[in-house]
GROMACS .gro file of C-alpha atoms in nm:
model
  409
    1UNK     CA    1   0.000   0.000   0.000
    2UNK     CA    2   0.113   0.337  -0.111
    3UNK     CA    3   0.410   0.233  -0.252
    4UNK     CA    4   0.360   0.524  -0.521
    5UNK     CA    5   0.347   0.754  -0.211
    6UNK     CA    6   0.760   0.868  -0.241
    7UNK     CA    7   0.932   1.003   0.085
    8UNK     CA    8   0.624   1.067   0.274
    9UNK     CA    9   0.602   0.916   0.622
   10UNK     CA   10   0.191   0.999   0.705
   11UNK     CA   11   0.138   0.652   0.429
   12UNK     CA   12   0.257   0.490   0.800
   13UNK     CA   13  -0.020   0.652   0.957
   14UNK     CA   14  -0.277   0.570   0.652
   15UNK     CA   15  -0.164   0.224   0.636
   16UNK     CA   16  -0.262   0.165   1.022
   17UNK     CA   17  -0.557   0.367   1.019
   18UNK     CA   18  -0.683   0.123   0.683
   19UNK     CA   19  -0.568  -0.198   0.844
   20UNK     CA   20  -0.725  -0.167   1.144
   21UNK     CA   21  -1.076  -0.015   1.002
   22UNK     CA   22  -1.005   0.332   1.209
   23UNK     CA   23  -1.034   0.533   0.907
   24UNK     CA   24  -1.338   0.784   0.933
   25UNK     CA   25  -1.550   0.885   0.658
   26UNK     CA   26  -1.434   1.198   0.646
   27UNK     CA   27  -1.030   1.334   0.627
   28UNK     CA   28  -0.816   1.592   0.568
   29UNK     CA   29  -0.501   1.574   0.405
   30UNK     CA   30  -0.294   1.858   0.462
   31UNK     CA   31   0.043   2.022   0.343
   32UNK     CA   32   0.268   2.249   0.077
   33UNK     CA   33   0.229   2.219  -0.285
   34UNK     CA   34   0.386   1.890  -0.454
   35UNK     CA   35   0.355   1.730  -0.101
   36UNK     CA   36   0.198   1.371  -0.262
   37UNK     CA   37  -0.157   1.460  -0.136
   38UNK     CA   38  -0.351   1.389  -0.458
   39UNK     CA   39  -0.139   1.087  -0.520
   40UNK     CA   40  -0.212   0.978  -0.132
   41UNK     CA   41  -0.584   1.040  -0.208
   42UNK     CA   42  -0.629   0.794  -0.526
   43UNK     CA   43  -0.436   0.580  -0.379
   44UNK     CA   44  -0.644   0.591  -0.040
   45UNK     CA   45  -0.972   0.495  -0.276
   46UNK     CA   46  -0.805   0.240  -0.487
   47UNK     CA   47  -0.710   0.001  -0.163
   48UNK     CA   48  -1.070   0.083  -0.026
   49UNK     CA   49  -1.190  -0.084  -0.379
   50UNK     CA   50  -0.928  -0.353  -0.383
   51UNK     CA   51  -1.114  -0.704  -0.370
   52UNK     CA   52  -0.759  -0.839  -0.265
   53UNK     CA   53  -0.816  -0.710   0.062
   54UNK     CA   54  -0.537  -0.902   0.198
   55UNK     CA   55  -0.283  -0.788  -0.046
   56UNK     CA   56  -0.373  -0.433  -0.158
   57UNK     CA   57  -0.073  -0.357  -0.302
   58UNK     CA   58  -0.040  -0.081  -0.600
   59UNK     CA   59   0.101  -0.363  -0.823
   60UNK     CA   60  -0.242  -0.591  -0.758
   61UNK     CA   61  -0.417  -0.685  -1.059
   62UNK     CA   62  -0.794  -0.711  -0.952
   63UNK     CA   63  -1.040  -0.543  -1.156
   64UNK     CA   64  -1.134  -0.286  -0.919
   65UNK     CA   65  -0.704  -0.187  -0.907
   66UNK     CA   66  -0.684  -0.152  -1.275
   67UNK     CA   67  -0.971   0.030  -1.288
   68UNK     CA   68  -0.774   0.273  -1.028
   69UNK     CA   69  -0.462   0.312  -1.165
   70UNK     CA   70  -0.628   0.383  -1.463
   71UNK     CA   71  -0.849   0.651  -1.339
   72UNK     CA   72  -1.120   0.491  -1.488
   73UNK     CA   73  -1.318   0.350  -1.207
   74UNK     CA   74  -1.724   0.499  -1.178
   75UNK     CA   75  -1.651   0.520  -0.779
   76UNK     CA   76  -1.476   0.809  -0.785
   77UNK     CA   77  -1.537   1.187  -0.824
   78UNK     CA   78  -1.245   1.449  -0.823
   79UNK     CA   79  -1.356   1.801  -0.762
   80UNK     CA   80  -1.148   2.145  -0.737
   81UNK     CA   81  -0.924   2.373  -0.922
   82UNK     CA   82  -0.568   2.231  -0.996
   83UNK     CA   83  -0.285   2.303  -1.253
   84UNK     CA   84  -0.303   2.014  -1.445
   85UNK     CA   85  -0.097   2.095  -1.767
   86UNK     CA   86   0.268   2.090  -1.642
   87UNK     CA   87   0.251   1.741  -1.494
   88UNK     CA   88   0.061   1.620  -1.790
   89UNK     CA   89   0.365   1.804  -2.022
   90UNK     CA   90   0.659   1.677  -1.814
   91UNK     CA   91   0.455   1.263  -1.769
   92UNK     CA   92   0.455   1.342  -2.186
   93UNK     CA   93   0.821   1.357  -2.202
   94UNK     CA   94   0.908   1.061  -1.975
   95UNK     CA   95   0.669   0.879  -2.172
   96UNK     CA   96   0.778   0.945  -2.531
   97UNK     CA   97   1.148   0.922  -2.423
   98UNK     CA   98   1.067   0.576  -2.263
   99UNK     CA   99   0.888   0.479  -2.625
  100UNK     CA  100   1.178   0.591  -2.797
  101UNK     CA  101   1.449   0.435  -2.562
  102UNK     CA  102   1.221   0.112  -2.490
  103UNK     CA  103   1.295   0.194  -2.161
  104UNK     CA  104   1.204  -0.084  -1.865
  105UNK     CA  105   1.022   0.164  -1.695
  106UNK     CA  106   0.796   0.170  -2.018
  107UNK     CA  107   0.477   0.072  -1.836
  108UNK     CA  108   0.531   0.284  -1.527
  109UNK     CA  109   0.581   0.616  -1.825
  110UNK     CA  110   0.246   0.510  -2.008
  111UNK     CA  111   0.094   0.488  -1.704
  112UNK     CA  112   0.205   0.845  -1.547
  113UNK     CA  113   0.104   1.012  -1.848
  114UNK     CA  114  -0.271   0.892  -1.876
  115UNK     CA  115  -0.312   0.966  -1.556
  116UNK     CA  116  -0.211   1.272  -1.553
  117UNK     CA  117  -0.458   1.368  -1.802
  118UNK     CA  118  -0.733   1.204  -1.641
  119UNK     CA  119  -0.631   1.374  -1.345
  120UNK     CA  120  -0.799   1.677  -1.504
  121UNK     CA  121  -1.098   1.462  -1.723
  122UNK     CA  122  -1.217   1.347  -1.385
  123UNK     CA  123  -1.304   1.689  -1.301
  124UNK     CA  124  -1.555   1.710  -1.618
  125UNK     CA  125  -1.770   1.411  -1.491
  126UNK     CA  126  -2.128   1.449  -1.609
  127UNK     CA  127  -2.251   1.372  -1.250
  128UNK     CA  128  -2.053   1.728  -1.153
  129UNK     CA  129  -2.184   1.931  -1.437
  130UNK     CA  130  -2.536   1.820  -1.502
  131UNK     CA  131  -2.673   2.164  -1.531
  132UNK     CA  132  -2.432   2.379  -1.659
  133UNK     CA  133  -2.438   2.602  -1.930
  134UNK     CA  134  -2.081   2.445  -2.097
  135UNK     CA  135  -2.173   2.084  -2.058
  136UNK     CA  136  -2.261   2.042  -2.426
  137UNK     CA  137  -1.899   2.212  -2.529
  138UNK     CA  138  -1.715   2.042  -2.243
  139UNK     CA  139  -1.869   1.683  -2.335
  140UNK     CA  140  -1.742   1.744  -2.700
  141UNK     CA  141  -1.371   1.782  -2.577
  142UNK     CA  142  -1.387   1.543  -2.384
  143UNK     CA  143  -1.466   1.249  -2.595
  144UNK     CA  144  -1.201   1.393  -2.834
  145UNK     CA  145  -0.956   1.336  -2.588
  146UNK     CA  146  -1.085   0.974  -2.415
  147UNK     CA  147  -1.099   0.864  -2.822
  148UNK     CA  148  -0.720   0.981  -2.831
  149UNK     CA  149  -0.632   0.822  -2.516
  150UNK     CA  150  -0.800   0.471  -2.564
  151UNK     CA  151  -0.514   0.451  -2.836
  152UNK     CA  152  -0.261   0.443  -2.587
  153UNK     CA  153  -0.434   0.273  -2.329
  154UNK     CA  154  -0.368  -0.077  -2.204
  155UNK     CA  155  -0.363  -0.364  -2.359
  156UNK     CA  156  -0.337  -0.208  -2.707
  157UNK     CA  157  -0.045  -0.198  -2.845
  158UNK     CA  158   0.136   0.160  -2.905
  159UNK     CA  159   0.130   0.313  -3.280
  160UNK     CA  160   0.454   0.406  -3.433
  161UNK     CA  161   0.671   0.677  -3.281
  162UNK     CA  162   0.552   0.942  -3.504
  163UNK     CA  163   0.179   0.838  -3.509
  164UNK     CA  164   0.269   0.843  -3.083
  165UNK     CA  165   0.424   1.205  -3.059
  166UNK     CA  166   0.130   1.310  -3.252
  167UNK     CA  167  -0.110   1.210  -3.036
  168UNK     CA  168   0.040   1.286  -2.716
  169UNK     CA  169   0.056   1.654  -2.876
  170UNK     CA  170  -0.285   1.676  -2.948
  171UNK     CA  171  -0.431   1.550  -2.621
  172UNK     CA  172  -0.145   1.825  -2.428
  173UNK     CA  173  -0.321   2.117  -2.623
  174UNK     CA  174  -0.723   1.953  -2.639
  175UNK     CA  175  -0.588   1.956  -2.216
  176UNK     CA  176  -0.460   2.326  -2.190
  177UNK     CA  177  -0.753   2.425  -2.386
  178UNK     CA  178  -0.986   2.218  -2.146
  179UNK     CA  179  -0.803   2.358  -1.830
  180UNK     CA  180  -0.794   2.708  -1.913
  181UNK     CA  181  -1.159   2.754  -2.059
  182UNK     CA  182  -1.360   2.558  -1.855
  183UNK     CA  183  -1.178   2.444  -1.519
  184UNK     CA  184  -1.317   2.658  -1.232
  185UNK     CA  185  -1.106   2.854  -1.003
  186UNK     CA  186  -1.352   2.785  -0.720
  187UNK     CA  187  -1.584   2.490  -0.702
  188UNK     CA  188  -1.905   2.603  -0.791
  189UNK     CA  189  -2.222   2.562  -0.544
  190UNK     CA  190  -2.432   2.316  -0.801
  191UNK     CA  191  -2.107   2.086  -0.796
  192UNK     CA  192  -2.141   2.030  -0.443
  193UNK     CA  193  -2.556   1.928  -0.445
  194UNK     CA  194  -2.446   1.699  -0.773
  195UNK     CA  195  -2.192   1.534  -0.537
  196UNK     CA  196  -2.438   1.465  -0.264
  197UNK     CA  197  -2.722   1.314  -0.488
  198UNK     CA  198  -2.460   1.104  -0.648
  199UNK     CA  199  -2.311   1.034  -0.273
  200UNK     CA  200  -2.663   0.897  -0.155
  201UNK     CA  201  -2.709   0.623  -0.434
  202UNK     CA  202  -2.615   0.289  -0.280
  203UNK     CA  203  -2.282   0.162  -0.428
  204UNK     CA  204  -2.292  -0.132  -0.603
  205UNK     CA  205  -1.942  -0.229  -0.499
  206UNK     CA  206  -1.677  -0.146  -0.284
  207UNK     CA  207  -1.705   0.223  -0.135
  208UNK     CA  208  -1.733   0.520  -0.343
  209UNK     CA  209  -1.462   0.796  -0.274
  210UNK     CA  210  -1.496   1.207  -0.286
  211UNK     CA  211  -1.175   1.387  -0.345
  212UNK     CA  212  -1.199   1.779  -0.281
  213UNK     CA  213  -0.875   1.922  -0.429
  214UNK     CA  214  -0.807   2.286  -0.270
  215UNK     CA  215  -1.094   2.257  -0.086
  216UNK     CA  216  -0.934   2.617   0.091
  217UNK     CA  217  -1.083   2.749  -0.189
  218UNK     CA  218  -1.422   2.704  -0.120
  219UNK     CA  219  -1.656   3.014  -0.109
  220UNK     CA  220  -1.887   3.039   0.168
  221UNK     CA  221  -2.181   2.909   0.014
  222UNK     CA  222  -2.018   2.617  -0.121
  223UNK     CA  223  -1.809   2.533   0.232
  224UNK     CA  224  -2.186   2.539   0.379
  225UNK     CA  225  -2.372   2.314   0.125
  226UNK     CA  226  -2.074   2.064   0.198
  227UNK     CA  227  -2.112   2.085   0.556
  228UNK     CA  228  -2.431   1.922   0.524
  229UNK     CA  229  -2.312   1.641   0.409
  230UNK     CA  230  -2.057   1.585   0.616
  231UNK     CA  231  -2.208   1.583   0.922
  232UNK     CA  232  -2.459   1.270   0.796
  233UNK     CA  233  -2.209   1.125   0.541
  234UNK     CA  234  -2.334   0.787   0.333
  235UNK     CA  235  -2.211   0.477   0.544
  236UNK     CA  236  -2.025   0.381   0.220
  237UNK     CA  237  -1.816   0.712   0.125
  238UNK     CA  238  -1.513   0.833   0.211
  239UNK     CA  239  -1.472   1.192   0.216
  240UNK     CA  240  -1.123   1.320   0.109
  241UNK     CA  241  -1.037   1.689   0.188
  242UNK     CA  242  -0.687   1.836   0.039
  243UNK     CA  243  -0.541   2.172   0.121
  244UNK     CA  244  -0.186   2.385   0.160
  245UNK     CA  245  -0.351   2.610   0.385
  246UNK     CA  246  -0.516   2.420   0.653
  247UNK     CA  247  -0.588   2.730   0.851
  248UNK     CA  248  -0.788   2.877   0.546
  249UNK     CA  249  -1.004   2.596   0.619
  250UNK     CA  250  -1.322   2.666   0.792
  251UNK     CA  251  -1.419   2.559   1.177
  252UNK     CA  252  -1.680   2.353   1.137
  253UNK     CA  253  -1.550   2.163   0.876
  254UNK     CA  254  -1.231   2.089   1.036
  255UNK     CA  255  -1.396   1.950   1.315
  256UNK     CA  256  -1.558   1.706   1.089
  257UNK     CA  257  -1.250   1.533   0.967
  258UNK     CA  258  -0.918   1.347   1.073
  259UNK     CA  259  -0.654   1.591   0.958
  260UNK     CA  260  -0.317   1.380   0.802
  261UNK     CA  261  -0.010   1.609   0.810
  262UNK     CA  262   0.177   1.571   0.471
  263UNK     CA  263   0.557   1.666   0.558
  264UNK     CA  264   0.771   1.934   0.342
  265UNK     CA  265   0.996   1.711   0.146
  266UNK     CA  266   1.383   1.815   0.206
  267UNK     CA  267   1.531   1.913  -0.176
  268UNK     CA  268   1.679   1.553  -0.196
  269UNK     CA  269   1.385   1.403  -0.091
  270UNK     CA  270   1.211   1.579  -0.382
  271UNK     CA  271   1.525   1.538  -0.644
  272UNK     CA  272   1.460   1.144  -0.563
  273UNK     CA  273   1.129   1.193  -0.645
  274UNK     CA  274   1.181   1.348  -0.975
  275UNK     CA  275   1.391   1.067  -1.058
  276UNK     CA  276   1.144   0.801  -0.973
  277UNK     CA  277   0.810   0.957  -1.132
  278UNK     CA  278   0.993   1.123  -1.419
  279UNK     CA  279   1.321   0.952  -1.473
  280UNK     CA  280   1.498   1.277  -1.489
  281UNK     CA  281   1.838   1.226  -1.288
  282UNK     CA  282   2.014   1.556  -1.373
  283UNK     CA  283   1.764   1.814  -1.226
  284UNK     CA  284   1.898   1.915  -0.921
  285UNK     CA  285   1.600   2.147  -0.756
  286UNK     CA  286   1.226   2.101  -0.595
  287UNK     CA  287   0.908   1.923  -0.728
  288UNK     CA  288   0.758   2.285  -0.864
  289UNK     CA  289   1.065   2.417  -1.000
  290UNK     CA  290   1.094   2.126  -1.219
  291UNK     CA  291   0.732   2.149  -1.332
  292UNK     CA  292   0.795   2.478  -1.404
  293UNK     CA  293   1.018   2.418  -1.717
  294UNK     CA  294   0.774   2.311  -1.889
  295UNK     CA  295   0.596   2.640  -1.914
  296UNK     CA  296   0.576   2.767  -2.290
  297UNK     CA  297   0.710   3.113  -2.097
  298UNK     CA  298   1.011   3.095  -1.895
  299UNK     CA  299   0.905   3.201  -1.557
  300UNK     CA  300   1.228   3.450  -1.513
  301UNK     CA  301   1.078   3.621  -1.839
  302UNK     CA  302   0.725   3.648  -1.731
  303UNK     CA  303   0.864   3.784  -1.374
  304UNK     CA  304   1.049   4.038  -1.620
  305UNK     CA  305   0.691   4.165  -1.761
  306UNK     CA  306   0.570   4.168  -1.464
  307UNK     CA  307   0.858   4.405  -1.330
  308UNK     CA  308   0.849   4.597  -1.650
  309UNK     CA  309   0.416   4.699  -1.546
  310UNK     CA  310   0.532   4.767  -1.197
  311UNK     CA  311   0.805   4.966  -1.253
  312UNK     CA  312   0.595   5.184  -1.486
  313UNK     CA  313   0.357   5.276  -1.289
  314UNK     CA  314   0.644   5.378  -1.041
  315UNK     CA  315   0.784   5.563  -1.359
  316UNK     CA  316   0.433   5.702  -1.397
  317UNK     CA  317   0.460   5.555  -1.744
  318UNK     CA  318   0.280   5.361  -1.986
  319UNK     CA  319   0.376   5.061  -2.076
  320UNK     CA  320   0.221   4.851  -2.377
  321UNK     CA  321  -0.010   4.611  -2.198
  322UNK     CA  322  -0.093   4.372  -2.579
  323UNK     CA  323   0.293   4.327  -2.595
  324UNK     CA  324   0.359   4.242  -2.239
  325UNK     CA  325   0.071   3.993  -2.272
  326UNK     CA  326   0.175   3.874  -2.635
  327UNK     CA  327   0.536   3.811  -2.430
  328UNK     CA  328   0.359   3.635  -2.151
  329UNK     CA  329   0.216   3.371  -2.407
  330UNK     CA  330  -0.163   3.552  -2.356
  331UNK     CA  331  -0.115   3.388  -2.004
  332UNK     CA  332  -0.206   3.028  -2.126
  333UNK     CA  333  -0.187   2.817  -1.923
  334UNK     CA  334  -0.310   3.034  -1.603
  335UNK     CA  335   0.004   2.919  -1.418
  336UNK     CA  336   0.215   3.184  -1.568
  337UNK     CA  337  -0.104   3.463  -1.483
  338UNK     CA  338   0.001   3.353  -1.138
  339UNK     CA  339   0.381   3.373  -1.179
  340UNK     CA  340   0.295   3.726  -1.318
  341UNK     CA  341   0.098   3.853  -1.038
  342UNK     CA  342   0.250   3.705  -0.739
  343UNK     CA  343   0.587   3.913  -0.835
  344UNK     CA  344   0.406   4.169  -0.838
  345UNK     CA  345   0.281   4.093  -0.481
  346UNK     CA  346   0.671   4.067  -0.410
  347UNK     CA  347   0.783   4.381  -0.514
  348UNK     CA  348   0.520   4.575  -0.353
  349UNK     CA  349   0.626   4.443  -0.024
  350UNK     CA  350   0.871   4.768   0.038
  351UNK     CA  351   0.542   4.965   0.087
  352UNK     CA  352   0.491   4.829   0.397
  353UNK     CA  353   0.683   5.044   0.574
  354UNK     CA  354   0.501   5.340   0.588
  355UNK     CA  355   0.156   5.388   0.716
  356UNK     CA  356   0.028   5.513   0.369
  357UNK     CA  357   0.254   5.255   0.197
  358UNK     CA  358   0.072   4.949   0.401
  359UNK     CA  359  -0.249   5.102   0.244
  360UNK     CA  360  -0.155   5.154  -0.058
  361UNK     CA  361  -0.020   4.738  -0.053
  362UNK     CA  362  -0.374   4.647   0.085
  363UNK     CA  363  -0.519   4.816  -0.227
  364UNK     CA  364  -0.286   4.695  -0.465
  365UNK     CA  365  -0.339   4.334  -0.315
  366UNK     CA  366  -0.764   4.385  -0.365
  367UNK     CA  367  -0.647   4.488  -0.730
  368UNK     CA  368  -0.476   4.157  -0.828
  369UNK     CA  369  -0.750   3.933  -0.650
  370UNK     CA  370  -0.953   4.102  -0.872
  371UNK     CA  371  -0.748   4.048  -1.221
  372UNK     CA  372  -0.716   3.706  -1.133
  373UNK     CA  373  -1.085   3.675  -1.051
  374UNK     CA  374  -1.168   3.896  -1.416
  375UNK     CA  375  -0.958   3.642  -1.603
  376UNK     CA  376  -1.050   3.296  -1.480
  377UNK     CA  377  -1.389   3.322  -1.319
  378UNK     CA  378  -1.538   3.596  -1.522
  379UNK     CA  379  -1.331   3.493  -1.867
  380UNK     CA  380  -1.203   3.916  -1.918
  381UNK     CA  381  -0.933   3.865  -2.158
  382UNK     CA  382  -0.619   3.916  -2.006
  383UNK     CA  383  -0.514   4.249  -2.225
  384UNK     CA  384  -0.868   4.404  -2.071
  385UNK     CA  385  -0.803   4.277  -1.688
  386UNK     CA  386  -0.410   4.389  -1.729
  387UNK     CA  387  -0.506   4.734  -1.878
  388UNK     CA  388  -0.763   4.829  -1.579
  389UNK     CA  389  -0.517   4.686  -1.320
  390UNK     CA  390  -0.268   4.966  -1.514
  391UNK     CA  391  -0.519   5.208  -1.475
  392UNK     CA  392  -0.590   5.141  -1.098
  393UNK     CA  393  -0.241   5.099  -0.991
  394UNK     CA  394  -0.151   5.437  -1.152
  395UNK     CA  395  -0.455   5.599  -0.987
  396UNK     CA  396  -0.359   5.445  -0.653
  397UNK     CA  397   0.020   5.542  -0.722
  398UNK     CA  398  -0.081   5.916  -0.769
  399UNK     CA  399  -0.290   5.921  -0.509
  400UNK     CA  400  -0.014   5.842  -0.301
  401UNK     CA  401   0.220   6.099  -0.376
  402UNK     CA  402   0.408   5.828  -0.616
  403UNK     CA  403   0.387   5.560  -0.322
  404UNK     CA  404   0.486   5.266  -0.525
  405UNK     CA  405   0.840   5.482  -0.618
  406UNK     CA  406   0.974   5.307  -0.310
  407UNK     CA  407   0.983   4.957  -0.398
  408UNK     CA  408   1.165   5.049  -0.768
  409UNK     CA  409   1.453   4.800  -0.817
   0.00000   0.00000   0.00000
């Protein structure tokens, strides 16, 4: 059990907890970014599937556990906002260079990459979005990407090299495309009352696991229409909370679940990691850094746009807002958006200092909450959300008396 859990010592915990039937209904599994919480959580609902239930190993061959590894089994749901397209472009590479090396790790590679898609198709199940608006659209992607992935599934045999990297390019963009146009930034309300109808039909077999993926996120509304649920959860679900900020989390809930502390993996501990999951032996760095080279937009040059807007408005310039976007890639995929504005959160920190200049940092913060929220909630392009944040900064800035002059490089 959890032997695909690398260098985490809570599987110890898990492990007892499962063995000895003291697992609750409802958990919480907490910790940084690139911790192995997602990987702990479908792996938690594959052994409660597993009809070897002496064995349970990842390696065990039942159908339930190949339905797991997969990500194919109907006992699941996977809910919550998560950047799904670097993993799915760095499993890509360790796949196709396995392929073309005929590596021994061959079936591990195939395997990391369709999951890693399906790590984000499992958010788009029809039980989750019955009801909304983008079903229709989101059903027809979808299906263009299962059609492309039953080609490389198991047993079939894989199509020629070229025929491969062809398809494994198509279902990375038909994924980027599905992340950034549809994926929610915050689980939506309806999502949540899907969940719990689905939740209350008797399971045919085996129990039926709920994984909330940055379940900090959750709005008010939708942290309340969960509640519900858990405090009368179905005998035969399993709740599974995730989160990086455990103290975002509200009351109530956490006193609802077990909490399982995920440690910070030391730099080695995350370098052997790397090597295991990815087969890359020369990277010498974390988890996210690594991730981050896949980005279409090296991060040091989307920091540099991002410096180039701030310093302007400290300048009291005007800088062109289409070409630092058309530099930034048009912000696709939404990780570099993030890159983008949390510098800027950075480089305002010299503000603090000052009475006015810890105001003027509270505003600027409500400004970028609200270009992020403009962009991926209320689909602004990002030229429009990056011009008014231009236009508010500068008002803010003059307002000041040139405030944001002291935090200039």
């Amino acid at each position: 059990m959890y032997e695909n859990l690398v260098n985490q010592s809570v599987s110890k915990d898990l492990i007892s907890d499962i063995k000895n039937n003291r697992l609750p209904g409802a958990v919480l599994f907490s910790g940084s970014e690139a911790s192995g919480k997602l990987t702990a959580a479908l792996e938690t609902a594959r052994i409660l599937s597993c009809h070897a239930s002496g064995n349970r190993r990842f390696d065990c061959t039942c159908p339930s556990c190949l339905q797991h590894k997969a990500l194919t089994c109907t006992n699941i749901l996977l809910l919550g906002p998560r950047d799904c397209f670097l993993e799915i472009s760095a499993s890509k590479k360790t796949f196709l260079n396995a392929v073309n090396s005929n590596a021994t790790f061959l079936n591990a590679a195939r395997y990391l990459f369709l999951r890693s898609i399906r790590k984000l198709t499992l958010r788009f199940s029809d039980i989750l979005w019955q009801g909304d608006k983008n079903l229709n659209k989101i059903g027809a992607v979808i299906q263009d990407i299962n059609e492309n992935l039953e080609k490389l599934d198991f047993p079939r045999e894989l199509p020629d090299f070229e025929e491969l990297e062809k398809i494994c390019d198509g279902l990375e963009k038909k994924s980027l495309d599905l992340e950034t146009d549809y994926l929610y930034d915050s689980i939506p309300v309806s999502q949540i009352r899907n969940m719990e109808a689905w939740a209350h039909i008797k399971s045919e077999e085996g129990k039926k696991t709920i994984i909330i993926e940055n379940a900090d996120r959750m709005q008010s509304s939708v942290r309340n229409a969960l509640l519900k649920i858990l405090e009368e959860p179905p005998a035969d679900v399993v709740f599974i909370l995730l989160t990086s900020k455990r103290n975002a989390i509200m009351q109530t809930i956490l006193s609802r679940v077990r909490t399982y502390n995920f440690k910070d993996r030391s730099v080695t501990e995350q370098k052997d990691v790397i090597t295991r999951v990815f087969h890359n032996e020369s990277f010498s760095g974390s988890i996210n850094q690594y991730l981050l080279t896949f980005l279409p937009v090296k991060p040091e040059d989307i920091k540099g746009q991002s410096d180039l807007l701030f310093d302007s408005v400290a300048n009291r310039q005007l800088p062109s807002i289409a070409e630092i976007v058309k530099k930034c890639g048009n912000f696709n995929p939404r990780v570099e958006l993030k890159i983008f504005l949390e510098n800027i959160m950075l480089r305002q920190r010299p503000m603090k200092n000052t009475p006015e200049g810890a105001e003027a940092a509270f505003e600027t913060t409500k400004l970028l909450r609200n270009t992020w929220d403009n962009i991926t909630l209320y689909n602004q392009t990002p030229q429009g959300a990056l011009e008014i944040l231009l236009r508010d900064l500068a008002a803010l800035n003059a307002r000041g008396g040139n405030i944001f002059k002291c935090a200039v490089m």
